[in-house]
């Protein structure tokens, strides 16, 4: 018998820092990973492993803790299924069943593609891991006539799926895939209380999912992306007071993933900590009231209405200094290091808008107004516009920031570094008023 030893190694490997907008440790660490493809014992037949996605999918279907759970009856399921069948469209059925499961089940924070106690037990207990909750969702959709498929995915923290590395170990969550037509392909995950059925959860984006269709013996891997732009806007209406105070109101509108992130933070932290988050921990800014609308209607933007007052730092009896960059995430530049070891990960395209109207106090005039400017990266990946004008006793401000890519290569980081440096300088450039 001949035994062959193979030695492989890596050298000159950097330590891996925790960098801003980094996808995950797994995606960026350098490593060697092996997969057993086949075994050929002496005098025996060759045994192949999971060397294709079809074999991986077949293993899933044959596993009692995955495929074995798909048709198991749930206690009281007839009530939900009967009501779902009265709804006219698949979208209505999906929305109804997704809401029923999401609201009824509590996720125990355990991520896995396989079940622990099984779907009937989890449904009775109203708690379960990600596989149990989402396979319950799949079962109810399927019994209601929706063309749904179980799917396994990898969360961002777990790392991106390599489509050429056919290993089940790459996945850590089960979800539901519903391809209604070429324009509607839903990936449903009922573990998140604020997830929307029409939107792929952001922790699954820019990776791949493996769905299984036993009836057609089809096991296919697909890309999970979101090309729709997510928007966030801030509208400010305020009055500048003599002596350097600002009083007014602001309305913050968030859609899509920004809506989910804000709701999750508010529910988890409570109103006091959330208010501190809105203030960006600026002790000069005080929020006197906060009203949030559309919290329960996920098809509408989340609206946060704020009354506030603020001491304008650096102001004195002759000069007032105003920075109109309020209630945004652009106070501090996250890209301060000149060098970067990992790719930059934004998850999805996004746009930010700030519109402000600031009434000039009597006895003051503008002494310095930042120039209007428009900046665009050479590859069109990011853009910034600033428009500031004095009109009818007010200073009108408009900022627009666009992230046009979900990911950005570390090789092009010097361009991004310079762009964000200039953009943040311009966002925080002050308007100066002088006493007449």
XYZ file of C-alpha atoms in Angstrom:
436
model
C 0.000 0.000 0.000
C 1.315 3.416 -0.948
C 0.592 6.400 1.267
C 1.211 9.843 -0.180
C 1.618 12.820 2.128
C 0.876 16.259 0.709
C 2.069 19.393 2.468
C 0.488 22.760 1.834
C 1.167 26.028 3.569
C 0.649 29.789 3.524
C 3.272 32.389 4.348
C 3.492 36.136 4.990
C -0.111 36.274 6.189
C -1.338 39.543 7.679
C -3.297 39.586 10.886
C -6.926 40.412 10.112
C -8.177 43.654 11.698
C -11.827 44.519 12.243
C -12.360 47.179 9.570
C -15.445 49.371 8.990
C -17.961 47.968 6.491
C -16.290 44.556 6.449
C -18.478 41.617 5.426
C -17.217 38.881 7.761
C -14.082 37.292 9.157
C -14.726 34.147 7.118
C -14.875 36.036 3.807
C -11.554 37.768 4.331
C -9.290 35.366 6.199
C -6.795 33.413 4.098
C -7.166 29.674 4.561
C -6.889 26.261 2.927
C -10.093 24.247 2.850
C -10.315 20.628 1.697
C -13.275 18.545 0.658
C -13.398 14.775 0.371
C -14.627 14.067 -3.160
C -14.069 10.323 -3.478
C -12.609 7.253 -1.775
C -11.259 4.227 -3.626
C -10.268 1.420 -1.260
C -7.794 -1.142 -2.556
C -9.772 -3.822 -4.303
C -13.025 -1.940 -3.799
C -15.324 0.402 -5.685
C -14.906 4.173 -5.776
C -17.243 6.003 -3.409
C -17.987 9.603 -4.346
C -18.889 12.295 -1.867
C -20.991 15.419 -2.332
C -19.118 16.627 -5.404
C -22.160 18.251 -7.043
C -24.936 20.489 -5.753
C -27.430 17.838 -6.862
C -25.857 15.382 -4.417
C -25.884 18.005 -1.654
C -29.565 18.680 -2.363
C -30.313 14.975 -2.386
C -28.675 14.643 1.021
C -30.902 17.431 2.337
C -34.082 15.819 1.052
C -33.105 12.432 2.492
C -32.206 13.868 5.906
C -34.937 13.351 8.484
C -34.126 16.705 10.125
C -34.713 18.552 6.840
C -36.552 16.736 4.047
C -38.292 14.509 6.559
C -39.978 17.558 8.112
C -41.517 19.039 4.962
C -44.823 17.151 5.004
C -45.376 16.747 8.739
C -48.781 17.961 9.812
C -48.975 20.849 12.271
C -51.523 21.202 15.032
C -54.367 23.466 13.931
C -52.847 24.077 10.491
C -56.239 23.633 8.761
C -57.462 26.998 10.051
C -54.544 28.866 8.431
C -54.593 26.816 5.229
C -58.356 27.177 4.777
C -58.178 30.962 5.151
C -55.162 31.208 2.834
C -57.024 29.327 0.106
C -59.789 31.943 0.163
C -57.290 34.644 -0.853
C -57.171 35.434 -4.553
C -53.477 35.905 -5.332
C -50.268 34.178 -4.332
C -48.966 37.484 -2.984
C -51.948 37.712 -0.635
C -51.428 34.123 0.509
C -47.705 34.660 1.077
C -48.245 37.899 2.990
C -50.882 36.277 5.221
C -48.989 33.049 6.002
C -45.666 34.860 6.425
C -47.299 37.185 8.959
C -48.936 34.283 10.813
C -45.672 32.371 11.217
C -43.533 35.435 11.945
C -45.890 36.638 14.661
C -46.615 33.229 16.184
C -43.080 31.863 16.364
C -40.172 33.022 18.499
C -36.699 32.419 17.153
C -34.364 30.945 19.795
C -31.336 32.592 18.100
C -30.084 29.179 16.914
C -29.065 29.210 13.243
C -29.010 25.898 11.414
C -30.185 24.281 8.188
C -31.456 21.278 10.174
C -34.170 20.997 12.801
C -33.592 20.107 16.445
C -36.922 18.868 17.827
C -38.867 18.835 14.569
C -41.447 21.199 13.109
C -44.562 19.816 14.916
C -42.896 20.200 18.329
C -41.589 23.684 17.492
C -45.069 24.751 16.304
C -46.613 23.534 19.536
C -43.975 25.316 21.652
C -44.119 28.443 19.443
C -40.330 28.600 19.492
C -37.611 27.023 17.370
C -34.412 27.400 15.428
C -34.230 28.997 11.981
C -34.821 25.693 10.153
C -37.866 24.789 12.233
C -39.521 28.189 11.796
C -38.914 28.423 8.067
C -39.768 24.812 7.264
C -43.075 25.433 9.071
C -43.513 28.434 6.766
C -42.693 26.276 3.718
C -45.177 23.579 4.750
C -48.063 26.021 5.218
C -47.328 27.782 1.914
C -47.147 24.503 0.028
C -50.382 23.196 1.555
C -52.055 26.483 0.579
C -51.144 26.066 -3.073
C -48.098 28.342 -3.288
C -45.231 27.027 -5.422
C -42.546 27.222 -2.704
C -39.224 25.451 -2.188
C -37.035 24.898 0.860
C -33.645 26.578 0.575
C -30.414 26.640 2.577
C -28.365 29.835 2.834
C -25.455 31.368 4.704
C -25.718 34.475 6.859
C -23.203 37.275 6.465
C -21.421 36.401 9.708
C -21.103 32.777 8.583
C -19.563 33.838 5.268
C -20.366 33.867 1.558
C -21.135 30.628 -0.246
C -18.549 29.587 -2.833
C -20.594 28.153 -5.753
C -17.670 25.905 -6.737
C -17.190 24.371 -3.290
C -20.022 21.855 -3.003
C -20.134 21.467 0.758
C -23.191 21.595 2.995
C -20.951 23.073 5.709
C -21.144 26.403 3.867
C -24.792 26.855 4.942
C -26.176 27.722 8.351
C -29.833 28.643 7.843
C -32.916 27.256 6.118
C -35.338 29.671 4.414
C -38.090 29.474 1.782
C -37.697 30.284 -1.913
C -40.774 31.376 -3.916
C -40.145 32.143 -7.614
C -43.552 33.486 -8.639
C -42.320 34.805 -11.998
C -39.258 36.410 -13.577
C -39.798 39.670 -11.665
C -40.924 38.200 -8.334
C -38.474 35.846 -6.646
C -38.963 35.912 -2.905
C -36.622 34.570 -0.234
C -38.652 34.325 2.969
C -37.178 34.253 6.463
C -39.696 34.378 9.317
C -37.054 34.482 12.088
C -36.818 38.287 11.910
C -39.833 40.070 13.397
C -39.412 43.023 11.025
C -38.494 41.098 7.888
C -40.591 41.838 4.808
C -41.633 38.953 2.579
C -40.849 40.892 -0.602
C -37.295 41.676 0.475
C -34.348 39.300 0.891
C -33.014 39.742 4.466
C -29.897 41.888 4.315
C -27.765 39.333 6.197
C -28.263 36.932 3.257
C -27.406 39.330 0.422
C -24.565 38.942 -2.078
C -24.180 35.249 -1.424
C -25.895 32.149 -2.815
C -28.709 29.840 -1.784
C -29.367 26.185 -2.670
C -33.019 25.313 -3.238
C -34.423 21.816 -3.597
C -37.301 20.603 -5.765
C -37.734 16.882 -5.155
C -40.638 16.499 -7.592
C -38.412 17.582 -10.507
C -35.204 16.193 -9.003
C -33.846 19.758 -9.272
C -31.248 21.108 -6.878
C -29.970 24.474 -7.989
C -27.871 27.274 -6.537
C -28.817 30.909 -7.200
C -27.385 34.321 -6.411
C -29.107 36.413 -3.737
C -28.925 40.102 -4.581
C -30.898 43.279 -4.104
C -30.504 45.849 -6.858
C -33.288 48.129 -5.637
C -32.035 51.345 -4.084
C -32.846 51.870 -0.406
C -33.660 55.476 0.495
C -33.396 57.549 3.622
C -34.294 61.225 3.837
C -34.141 63.940 6.484
C -36.260 67.102 6.248
C -35.472 69.909 8.707
C -37.435 73.074 9.356
C -35.775 75.225 12.011
C -35.219 78.765 13.240
C -31.822 80.141 14.187
C -32.081 82.212 17.368
C -29.876 85.201 18.247
C -27.009 84.087 20.430
C -26.515 80.759 18.663
C -29.463 78.459 19.328
C -31.431 76.367 16.877
C -35.046 75.295 17.391
C -37.199 73.301 15.053
C -38.492 69.969 13.819
C -37.219 67.168 11.630
C -38.817 64.266 9.811
C -36.755 61.172 9.002
C -38.108 58.755 6.407
C -36.615 55.253 6.073
C -37.475 52.522 3.590
C -36.451 48.906 3.124
C -33.446 47.723 5.101
C -33.024 51.131 6.764
C -36.566 50.829 8.085
C -35.870 47.348 9.481
C -32.589 48.436 11.091
C -34.219 51.442 12.781
C -37.199 49.429 14.057
C -34.947 46.688 15.397
C -32.757 49.212 17.188
C -35.772 51.052 18.661
C -37.428 47.877 19.946
C -34.194 46.472 21.341
C -32.755 49.619 22.963
C -35.879 51.517 23.984
C -36.762 55.142 23.294
C -34.094 56.728 25.507
C -31.149 54.967 23.853
C -32.724 55.374 20.435
C -33.010 59.114 21.012
C -29.308 59.188 21.900
C -28.635 57.362 18.637
C -30.594 59.994 16.679
C -28.596 62.723 18.408
C -25.347 60.892 17.566
C -24.564 61.452 21.277
C -24.155 65.186 20.595
C -24.649 66.898 23.987
C -25.483 70.186 22.255
C -28.522 68.594 20.582
C -31.625 67.909 22.672
C -34.737 66.096 21.447
C -37.879 67.249 23.225
C -40.273 64.834 21.492
C -40.156 61.809 19.206
C -43.123 60.337 17.342
C -42.763 57.282 15.114
C -45.391 56.446 12.473
C -46.043 53.366 10.303
C -44.308 50.997 12.705
C -46.863 48.267 11.991
C -47.254 48.880 8.238
C -44.176 47.464 6.540
C -45.295 48.603 3.077
C -44.903 52.275 4.106
C -41.758 54.230 5.006
C -40.975 54.497 8.699
C -41.508 58.143 9.694
C -39.760 59.631 12.724
C -40.968 63.106 13.687
C -38.672 64.996 16.012
C -38.864 68.323 17.852
C -35.435 69.550 18.889
C -33.291 72.425 20.073
C -29.566 72.843 19.804
C -26.719 75.017 21.043
C -24.642 75.945 18.012
C -21.064 75.315 19.103
C -18.554 78.132 18.686
C -21.179 80.845 18.351
C -20.849 84.144 20.225
C -22.616 87.502 20.320
C -21.264 88.442 16.872
C -21.089 85.187 14.907
C -23.306 82.130 14.581
C -21.938 78.863 13.159
C -24.381 76.339 11.723
C -23.624 72.799 10.563
C -26.720 71.590 8.687
C -25.618 67.941 8.767
C -28.167 66.874 11.388
C -29.854 63.492 12.071
C -27.652 61.670 9.568
C -25.020 58.937 9.766
C -22.435 61.239 8.191
C -21.045 62.986 11.242
C -17.900 60.884 11.268
C -15.958 59.415 8.376
C -15.621 55.616 8.826
C -12.674 55.416 6.426
C -9.834 57.095 8.298
C -7.069 54.564 7.647
C -5.093 55.117 4.464
C -4.642 51.373 3.932
C -7.234 48.615 3.675
C -6.877 44.828 3.900
C -10.475 43.776 3.239
C -13.120 44.556 0.642
C -15.689 47.194 1.551
C -19.204 45.818 1.980
C -22.319 48.019 1.806
C -24.798 45.156 1.157
C -27.103 47.132 -1.182
C -27.297 50.395 -3.184
C -28.520 53.303 -1.079
C -29.336 56.994 -1.275
C -29.419 59.618 1.464
C -31.106 62.997 1.220
C -30.974 65.971 3.583
C -33.222 68.979 2.994
C -33.148 71.881 5.428
C -34.755 75.292 5.753
C -33.162 77.502 8.431
C -34.687 80.895 9.222
C -32.090 83.645 9.680
C -32.587 85.704 12.871
C -33.294 89.411 12.657
C -30.153 91.516 12.815
C -27.941 88.877 11.179
C -26.705 88.323 7.648
C -24.788 85.524 5.967
C -21.048 85.911 6.195
C -19.983 82.622 4.586
C -21.955 79.993 2.692
C -20.257 76.813 1.406
C -20.147 76.577 -2.383
C -22.449 74.347 -4.351
C -20.609 71.286 -5.536
C -21.091 67.913 -7.214
C -18.620 65.031 -6.928
C -18.698 61.657 -8.673
C -16.204 58.823 -8.413
C -14.518 58.002 -11.756
C -16.254 54.596 -11.823
C -19.636 56.152 -10.846
C -19.781 54.038 -7.690
C -20.374 56.998 -5.329
C -21.636 60.531 -5.761
C -22.248 63.586 -3.594
C -24.071 66.867 -4.234
C -24.321 69.951 -2.045
C -26.626 72.875 -2.731
C -26.897 75.815 -0.315
C -28.587 79.132 -1.040
C -30.022 82.102 0.875
C -33.600 82.867 -0.109
C -36.399 84.938 1.469
C -34.698 85.189 4.859
C -33.863 81.495 4.978
C -30.873 79.315 4.276
C -31.933 76.363 2.140
C -29.720 73.282 2.217
C -29.790 70.115 0.158
C -27.343 67.207 0.412
C -27.532 64.052 -1.718
C -25.296 61.009 -1.160
C -25.488 57.941 -3.405
C -23.858 54.543 -2.886
C -24.336 52.849 -6.260
C -22.611 49.563 -5.433
C -23.138 46.825 -2.869
C -19.437 45.976 -2.610
C -16.187 47.769 -3.363
C -12.793 46.224 -4.006
C -9.938 46.840 -1.580
C -7.670 47.322 -4.609
C -9.521 50.563 -5.386
C -9.618 51.724 -1.776
C -7.316 54.772 -2.320
C -10.005 56.335 -4.545
C -12.729 55.648 -2.003
C -10.534 56.979 0.824
C -10.009 60.318 -0.922
C -13.655 60.617 -1.945
C -15.027 60.028 1.569
C -12.457 62.379 3.066
C -13.566 65.231 0.794
C -17.259 64.378 1.139
C -17.189 64.450 4.950
C -15.274 67.715 4.956
C -17.977 69.241 2.761
C -20.843 67.717 4.746
C -19.506 69.287 7.922
C -18.470 72.652 6.461
C -20.215 75.375 8.440
C -22.501 78.218 7.444
C -21.499 81.468 9.144
C -23.868 84.288 10.104
C -22.633 87.708 11.222
C -24.443 90.229 13.361
C -25.293 93.293 11.295
